[in-house]
């Protein structure tokens, strides 16, 4: 039953993305200053919001793990971090492509970009730490602590465009600027794509959590076999 | 008051055992000097270039040398199960952590204070023109680096790949502090006061110290005891 629900949700997010692509490429016009390349914003911004959401969920579930000591929270944390890192890479790559066209360079050491990269490296370090610890309880405990520490870099990345004058464009979405920086039709589409990506993220996280649960079960059976 | 005494007891123990053997301290100071020397071959900088890169060079040296000290911080307690003895001693985990952090802070500051004049001599730089501000930045950053390093030293102490994992985890985490310190130190070594626009870096440094000290003190009990 759970598999069917996941497959249905996956299908919904896939169809939603296809429909969004149709509107993005065929219905919406080019942006006045940037031309066609601006369309990357429909994937760039939603993928960053998705990864920030994933890291936030990971941080909260890590904290809950430390309070409740329930391994499900650890499973949720690792699943969301893995998916979050994938979306971070999507965000970095799309941003880089946009930068190549608009700025003429793939990369610049601007505070927003730098911190985005640092966030990616820090969460990759979290995944490395997990691989380096064999004992499941110690792994869950230590990586939960690291995950809470890591979230500070997400906050800095998010606020970097407010704290520094960056080469990266400033906020465009109405909830940060109070409106007027983006055409309502474009903003609406951006949120549509965010919805589709968040749904996709949730489906992948759910699948990843099942894998993690199974792996935990296999590990405990193996330990049991060794004990016998 | 009792809490402070407990912190001091742990810090005193660490400092005494380090200053008697000088294991990590000698290694860290020699390592810092070797990097300073190597760097002059790598770039062969002119006086103007030195003004631009001094902060970056110095903090890379301090961060690399610091990792040697931080790596040993909890690892030295592994022999004879001293870590278990420390954890079971009647002091709170946070006092144990703060004591260790204070010990590392003093050791790292010694490494920095030895390296700075050597840097000045090797690169013909008058580094002490803004001495008090430089010392303030140095101490603020060293505390941030030490807190992160000590916490992660506790996190990674039982890993097989401890020597590899610690630098991999701490350097990205330290970047906000190192970035601020590099920028401010470059200005101060060039003899310039910190301009109004760059005060955000000092705020970032202080915020970094406060946030990570609070996080570490709050979470260290979980790491050490479970």
Coordinates of C-alpha atoms in Angstrom, one line a residue:
Chain A
X1 CA 0.0 0.0 0.0
X2 CA 2.8 2.4 1.0
X3 CA 4.7 1.6 -2.2
X4 CA 1.6 2.4 -4.2
X5 CA 1.1 5.8 -2.5
X6 CA 4.8 6.6 -3.0
X7 CA 4.6 5.6 -6.7
X8 CA 1.4 7.7 -7.1
X9 CA 3.1 10.8 -5.5
X10 CA 6.2 10.3 -7.6
X11 CA 4.0 10.2 -10.7
X12 CA 2.1 13.4 -9.6
X13 CA 5.4 15.2 -9.0
X14 CA 6.7 14.0 -12.4
X15 CA 3.6 15.2 -14.3
X16 CA 3.6 18.4 -12.4
X17 CA 7.2 19.1 -13.4
X18 CA 6.4 18.3 -17.1
X19 CA 3.4 20.7 -17.0
X20 CA 5.6 23.3 -15.4
X21 CA 8.2 22.9 -18.1
X22 CA 5.5 23.4 -20.7
X23 CA 4.4 26.7 -19.1
X24 CA 8.0 27.9 -18.5
X25 CA 9.2 27.3 -22.0
X26 CA 6.1 27.9 -24.1
X27 CA 3.7 30.2 -22.3
X28 CA 5.9 32.6 -20.3
X29 CA 7.8 35.3 -22.2
X30 CA 11.5 36.1 -21.9
X31 CA 12.7 38.4 -19.2
X32 CA 13.4 42.0 -20.4
X33 CA 17.1 42.3 -19.4
X34 CA 18.3 38.6 -19.4
X35 CA 16.4 37.0 -22.3
X36 CA 15.7 33.3 -22.3
X37 CA 18.4 32.3 -19.7
X38 CA 16.4 33.8 -16.8
X39 CA 14.2 30.6 -17.0
X40 CA 16.9 28.8 -14.9
X41 CA 15.5 30.7 -11.9
X42 CA 12.5 28.3 -12.0
X43 CA 14.8 25.5 -11.0
X44 CA 17.6 27.4 -9.2
X45 CA 15.6 29.1 -6.5
X46 CA 13.2 26.2 -5.8
X47 CA 16.1 23.7 -5.6
X48 CA 17.8 26.0 -3.0
X49 CA 14.5 26.4 -1.0
X50 CA 14.1 22.6 -1.2
X51 CA 17.5 21.9 0.1
X52 CA 17.2 24.5 2.9
X53 CA 13.9 22.8 3.8
X54 CA 15.6 19.4 3.8
X55 CA 18.5 20.6 6.0
X56 CA 16.0 22.3 8.4
X57 CA 14.0 19.0 8.7
X58 CA 17.4 17.2 9.2
X59 CA 18.3 19.7 11.9
X60 CA 15.0 19.3 13.7
X61 CA 15.0 15.6 13.5
X62 CA 18.6 15.4 14.8
X63 CA 17.6 17.5 17.7
X64 CA 14.5 15.2 18.3
X65 CA 16.8 12.2 18.1
X66 CA 19.0 13.6 20.8
X67 CA 15.9 14.2 23.0
X68 CA 13.9 11.1 22.3
X69 CA 16.7 8.6 21.2
X70 CA 14.3 7.2 18.6
X71 CA 16.2 5.8 15.6
X72 CA 13.4 6.9 13.2
X73 CA 14.5 10.5 13.7
X74 CA 18.1 9.5 12.7
X75 CA 16.8 7.8 9.6
X76 CA 14.8 10.9 8.7
X77 CA 17.9 13.1 9.2
X78 CA 20.2 11.0 7.0
X79 CA 17.6 10.7 4.3
X80 CA 16.9 14.5 4.2
X81 CA 20.6 15.4 4.3
X82 CA 21.3 13.1 1.3
X83 CA 18.5 14.5 -0.7
X84 CA 19.4 18.0 0.5
X85 CA 23.0 17.6 -0.8
X86 CA 21.7 16.5 -4.2
X87 CA 19.5 19.6 -4.4
X88 CA 22.4 21.8 -3.2
X89 CA 24.4 20.4 -6.2
X90 CA 21.5 21.2 -8.5
X91 CA 21.4 24.7 -7.1
X92 CA 25.2 25.2 -7.5
X93 CA 25.2 23.8 -11.1
X94 CA 22.2 25.9 -12.3
X95 CA 23.6 29.0 -10.7
X96 CA 26.9 28.3 -12.3
X97 CA 25.3 28.0 -15.8
X98 CA 23.4 31.2 -15.3
X99 CA 26.6 32.9 -14.1
X100 CA 28.5 31.8 -17.3
X101 CA 25.8 33.4 -19.5
X102 CA 25.1 36.6 -17.5
X103 CA 28.5 37.3 -15.8
X104 CA 30.7 35.5 -18.3
X105 CA 32.2 33.3 -15.5
X106 CA 31.3 30.0 -14.0
X107 CA 32.2 30.9 -10.5
X108 CA 33.1 33.9 -8.3
X109 CA 34.1 34.0 -4.6
X110 CA 31.1 36.1 -3.7
X111 CA 29.8 35.6 -0.1
X112 CA 26.6 33.9 -1.2
X113 CA 28.3 31.5 -3.6
X114 CA 31.1 30.8 -1.2
X115 CA 28.7 30.0 1.7
X116 CA 26.5 27.9 -0.6
X117 CA 29.6 25.8 -1.5
X118 CA 30.7 25.6 2.2
X119 CA 27.2 24.3 3.1
X120 CA 27.5 21.6 0.5
X121 CA 31.0 20.6 1.8
X122 CA 29.8 20.6 5.4
X123 CA 26.9 18.3 4.7
X124 CA 29.1 16.1 2.5
X125 CA 31.3 15.9 5.7
X126 CA 28.2 14.8 7.6
X127 CA 27.7 11.9 5.2
X128 CA 31.4 11.0 5.4
X129 CA 31.3 11.0 9.2
X130 CA 28.3 8.6 9.1
X131 CA 30.3 6.2 7.0
X132 CA 33.3 6.3 9.4
X133 CA 31.3 5.1 12.4
X134 CA 30.4 1.5 12.7
X135 CA 28.3 1.4 15.9
X136 CA 24.8 2.5 15.0
X137 CA 24.1 4.3 18.3
X138 CA 27.3 6.3 18.2
X139 CA 26.8 7.0 14.5
X140 CA 23.3 8.4 15.2
X141 CA 24.4 10.4 18.2
X142 CA 27.5 12.0 16.7
X143 CA 26.0 12.7 13.4
X144 CA 23.0 14.3 15.1
X145 CA 25.3 16.7 16.9
X146 CA 27.2 17.5 13.6
X147 CA 23.9 18.1 11.8
X148 CA 22.8 20.7 14.4
X149 CA 26.2 22.4 14.0
X150 CA 26.0 22.3 10.2
X151 CA 22.7 24.1 10.2
X152 CA 24.4 27.4 11.1
X153 CA 26.0 27.4 7.6
X154 CA 22.5 27.2 6.1
X155 CA 21.4 30.3 8.0
X156 CA 24.5 32.2 6.9
X157 CA 23.9 31.1 3.3
X158 CA 20.3 32.3 3.4
X159 CA 21.2 35.6 5.0
X160 CA 24.4 36.3 3.0
X161 CA 22.6 38.5 0.4
X162 CA 21.2 40.7 3.3
X163 CA 24.5 40.9 5.2
X164 CA 26.9 41.6 2.4
X165 CA 26.7 43.5 -0.9
X166 CA 27.0 40.5 -3.1
X167 CA 27.5 39.9 -6.8
X168 CA 24.7 37.3 -6.5
X169 CA 21.3 39.0 -7.2
X170 CA 19.4 40.2 -4.1
X171 CA 16.1 38.7 -3.0
X172 CA 13.4 38.7 -5.6
X173 CA 10.5 36.8 -4.0
X174 CA 7.7 39.0 -2.5
X175 CA 7.9 37.5 1.0
X176 CA 11.4 38.9 1.3
X177 CA 11.1 42.1 -0.7
X178 CA 7.5 43.1 0.0
X179 CA 6.7 42.7 -3.7
X180 CA 7.5 44.6 -6.9
X181 CA 10.7 42.8 -7.9
X182 CA 9.2 40.0 -9.9
X183 CA 6.2 39.7 -12.3
X184 CA 3.3 37.9 -10.4
X185 CA 2.9 35.4 -13.2
X186 CA 6.6 34.5 -13.0
X187 CA 6.5 34.3 -9.2
X188 CA 3.4 32.1 -9.3
X189 CA 5.2 29.7 -11.7
X190 CA 8.3 29.7 -9.5
X191 CA 6.1 28.5 -6.5
X192 CA 4.5 25.9 -8.8
X193 CA 7.9 24.5 -9.5
X194 CA 8.8 24.7 -5.9
X195 CA 5.8 22.6 -5.0
X196 CA 6.7 20.0 -7.6
X197 CA 10.3 19.8 -6.4
X198 CA 9.3 19.7 -2.7
X199 CA 6.9 16.8 -3.5
X200 CA 9.7 15.0 -5.4
X201 CA 12.1 15.6 -2.5
X202 CA 9.5 14.2 -0.1
X203 CA 9.1 11.0 -2.2
X204 CA 12.8 10.5 -2.5
X205 CA 13.2 11.0 1.2
X206 CA 10.5 8.5 1.9
X207 CA 12.2 5.9 -0.4
X208 CA 15.6 6.6 1.2
X209 CA 14.1 6.2 4.7
X210 CA 12.8 2.7 3.8
X211 CA 16.2 1.7 2.5
X212 CA 17.8 3.0 5.7
X213 CA 15.3 1.1 7.9
X214 CA 16.0 -2.1 5.9
X215 CA 19.7 -1.5 6.2
X216 CA 19.4 -1.1 10.0
X217 CA 17.4 -4.3 10.2
X218 CA 20.1 -6.2 8.2
X219 CA 22.8 -4.8 10.4
X220 CA 20.9 -5.9 13.6
X221 CA 20.4 -9.3 12.1
X222 CA 24.0 -9.6 11.3
X223 CA 25.0 -8.6 14.8
X224 CA 22.5 -11.1 16.2
X225 CA 24.0 -13.8 13.9
X226 CA 27.5 -12.9 15.2
X227 CA 26.3 -13.1 18.8
X228 CA 25.0 -16.6 18.2
Chain B
X1 CA 32.6 29.0 41.6
X2 CA 32.9 25.3 41.9
X3 CA 32.2 25.0 38.2
X4 CA 35.0 27.4 37.3
X5 CA 37.3 25.4 39.6
X6 CA 36.4 22.2 37.7
X7 CA 37.0 23.9 34.4
X8 CA 40.4 25.1 35.6
X9 CA 41.3 21.7 37.0
X10 CA 40.8 20.1 33.6
X11 CA 42.6 22.9 31.8
X12 CA 45.4 22.8 34.3
X13 CA 45.8 19.0 33.9
X14 CA 46.0 19.3 30.1
X15 CA 48.4 22.2 30.2
X16 CA 50.6 20.6 32.8
X17 CA 50.9 17.4 30.9
X18 CA 51.5 19.2 27.6
X19 CA 54.0 21.7 29.0
X20 CA 56.0 18.9 30.6
X21 CA 56.2 16.7 27.5
X22 CA 55.7 19.4 24.9
X23 CA 54.6 16.7 22.5
X24 CA 52.0 18.6 20.4
X25 CA 53.4 22.1 21.2
X26 CA 56.8 21.4 19.7
X27 CA 55.2 19.6 16.7
X28 CA 52.8 22.5 16.1
X29 CA 55.4 25.2 16.3
X30 CA 57.8 23.3 14.1
X31 CA 55.0 22.7 11.6
X32 CA 54.0 26.4 11.6
X33 CA 57.6 27.4 10.9
X34 CA 58.0 24.8 8.1
X35 CA 54.9 26.1 6.4
X36 CA 56.1 29.7 6.8
X37 CA 59.4 28.8 5.2
X38 CA 57.8 26.7 2.4
X39 CA 55.4 29.5 1.5
X40 CA 58.2 31.9 0.8
X41 CA 59.6 29.4 -1.8
X42 CA 56.2 28.9 -3.3
X43 CA 55.4 32.6 -3.9
X44 CA 58.6 34.6 -3.2
X45 CA 56.4 37.6 -2.3
X46 CA 57.4 41.2 -2.5
X47 CA 56.7 43.7 0.3
X48 CA 53.4 44.8 -1.4
X49 CA 52.3 41.2 -1.9
X50 CA 52.9 40.4 1.7
X51 CA 50.6 43.3 2.7
X52 CA 47.9 41.6 0.7
X53 CA 48.3 38.0 1.7
X54 CA 49.6 38.2 5.3
X55 CA 46.3 37.5 7.0
X56 CA 45.5 34.5 4.7
X57 CA 49.0 33.1 5.1
X58 CA 49.1 33.4 8.9
X59 CA 45.6 32.0 9.5
X60 CA 46.3 29.0 7.2
X61 CA 49.4 28.4 9.2
X62 CA 47.6 28.7 12.5
X63 CA 44.7 26.5 11.4
X64 CA 47.0 23.7 10.1
X65 CA 49.2 23.9 13.2
X66 CA 46.1 24.1 15.4
X67 CA 44.7 20.9 14.0
X68 CA 47.8 19.0 15.4
X69 CA 47.0 20.3 18.9
X70 CA 43.2 19.8 18.6
X71 CA 43.7 16.2 17.3
X72 CA 45.6 15.3 20.4
X73 CA 43.1 16.9 22.7
X74 CA 40.8 14.0 23.3
X75 CA 43.0 11.3 21.6
X76 CA 45.5 11.6 24.5
X77 CA 42.9 10.4 26.9
X78 CA 42.4 7.1 25.0
X79 CA 45.4 5.4 26.5
X80 CA 44.6 3.5 29.7
X81 CA 40.9 4.4 29.3
X82 CA 41.6 7.9 30.7
X83 CA 38.6 9.2 28.7
X84 CA 36.2 6.9 30.6
X85 CA 37.8 8.0 33.9
X86 CA 37.3 11.6 32.9
X87 CA 33.7 11.1 31.8
X88 CA 32.9 9.2 35.1
X89 CA 34.5 11.9 37.2
X90 CA 32.1 14.1 39.2
X91 CA 32.1 17.1 36.9
X92 CA 29.6 18.1 34.3
X93 CA 30.5 17.3 30.6
X94 CA 30.4 21.0 29.8
X95 CA 33.0 21.8 32.5
X96 CA 35.2 19.0 31.0
X97 CA 34.7 20.5 27.5
X98 CA 35.4 24.1 28.6
X99 CA 38.5 22.9 30.5
X100 CA 39.8 21.1 27.4
X101 CA 38.9 24.1 25.2
X102 CA 40.7 26.5 27.5
X103 CA 43.8 24.3 27.5
X104 CA 43.8 24.1 23.7
X105 CA 43.2 27.9 23.6
X106 CA 46.3 28.6 25.6
X107 CA 48.4 26.2 23.6
X108 CA 47.2 27.5 20.2
X109 CA 47.8 31.1 21.4
X110 CA 51.4 30.2 22.3
X111 CA 51.9 28.7 18.8
X112 CA 50.5 32.0 17.3
X113 CA 52.6 34.3 19.5
X114 CA 55.7 32.3 18.6
X115 CA 54.9 32.3 14.9
X116 CA 54.0 36.0 14.5
X117 CA 57.6 37.3 15.2
X118 CA 59.1 34.6 13.0
X119 CA 56.7 35.7 10.3
X120 CA 57.8 39.3 10.8
X121 CA 61.5 38.4 10.5
X122 CA 61.1 36.0 7.5
X123 CA 58.9 38.3 5.5
X124 CA 60.4 41.7 6.7
X125 CA 57.1 42.9 8.0
X126 CA 56.4 45.2 10.9
X127 CA 53.4 43.3 12.1
X128 CA 52.9 45.0 15.5
X129 CA 51.7 48.5 14.3
X130 CA 48.1 47.8 15.4
X131 CA 49.1 45.4 18.2
X132 CA 46.1 45.6 20.5
X133 CA 43.5 45.3 17.9
X134 CA 45.5 42.5 16.3
X135 CA 45.7 40.6 19.6
X136 CA 41.9 41.1 20.1
X137 CA 41.2 39.6 16.7
X138 CA 43.7 36.8 17.3
X139 CA 42.2 35.8 20.6
X140 CA 38.6 36.0 19.4
X141 CA 39.4 33.8 16.4
X142 CA 41.5 31.4 18.4
X143 CA 38.6 30.9 20.8
X144 CA 36.2 30.1 17.9
X145 CA 38.7 27.8 16.3
X146 CA 39.4 26.1 19.6
X147 CA 35.7 25.6 20.5
X148 CA 34.9 24.0 17.1
X149 CA 38.2 22.0 17.2
X150 CA 37.7 20.7 20.7
X151 CA 34.1 19.7 20.1
X152 CA 34.9 17.9 16.9
X153 CA 37.9 16.3 18.5
X154 CA 35.4 14.8 21.0
X155 CA 33.1 13.8 18.2
X156 CA 35.8 12.0 16.2
X157 CA 37.9 10.6 19.0
X158 CA 36.8 7.0 18.6
X159 CA 37.0 6.9 14.8
X160 CA 39.5 4.8 12.9
X161 CA 40.2 7.7 10.5
X162 CA 40.4 10.3 13.2
X163 CA 43.4 12.2 11.8
X164 CA 41.7 12.4 8.5
X165 CA 38.1 13.2 9.6
X166 CA 38.9 16.0 12.1
X167 CA 40.4 18.4 9.5
X168 CA 37.8 17.4 6.9
X169 CA 35.1 18.4 9.4
X170 CA 36.6 21.4 11.2
X171 CA 37.9 23.5 8.3
X172 CA 34.6 24.1 6.5
X173 CA 33.0 24.7 9.8
X174 CA 35.7 27.3 10.8
X175 CA 35.5 29.2 7.6
X176 CA 33.3 32.1 8.9
X177 CA 35.9 32.7 11.7
X178 CA 38.9 32.2 9.5
X179 CA 37.5 34.4 6.7
X180 CA 36.9 37.3 9.1
X181 CA 40.2 36.8 10.7
X182 CA 42.1 36.7 7.4
X183 CA 40.5 39.9 6.2
X184 CA 41.0 41.8 9.5
X185 CA 44.5 40.5 10.1
X186 CA 45.6 41.6 6.6
X187 CA 44.4 45.1 7.3
X188 CA 46.0 45.3 10.8
X189 CA 49.3 43.9 9.7
X190 CA 49.5 46.5 7.0
X191 CA 49.1 49.0 9.8
X192 CA 45.7 50.2 8.9
X193 CA 42.8 50.6 11.3
X194 CA 39.6 48.6 10.6
X195 CA 37.4 50.7 8.3
X196 CA 33.7 51.2 9.3
X197 CA 32.5 49.0 6.5
X198 CA 34.5 46.0 7.8
X199 CA 33.0 46.1 11.2
X200 CA 30.6 43.4 10.1
X201 CA 33.6 40.9 10.2
X202 CA 34.2 41.6 13.9
X203 CA 30.5 41.2 14.6
X204 CA 30.6 37.9 12.6
X205 CA 33.6 36.8 14.7
X206 CA 31.9 37.6 18.0
X207 CA 28.6 36.0 16.8
X208 CA 30.5 32.9 15.7
X209 CA 32.2 32.6 19.1
X210 CA 29.0 33.0 21.1
X211 CA 26.9 30.7 18.9
X212 CA 29.4 27.8 18.7
X213 CA 30.3 28.1 22.4
X214 CA 26.7 27.9 23.3
X215 CA 26.0 25.0 20.9
X216 CA 29.1 23.1 22.1
X217 CA 28.4 23.5 25.8
X218 CA 24.8 22.4 25.2
X219 CA 25.6 19.4 23.2
X220 CA 28.9 18.1 24.5
X221 CA 27.3 16.0 27.3
X222 CA 25.5 14.0 24.6
X223 CA 28.7 13.4 22.7
X224 CA 30.7 12.3 25.8
X225 CA 28.1 10.4 27.7
X226 CA 25.4 9.6 25.2

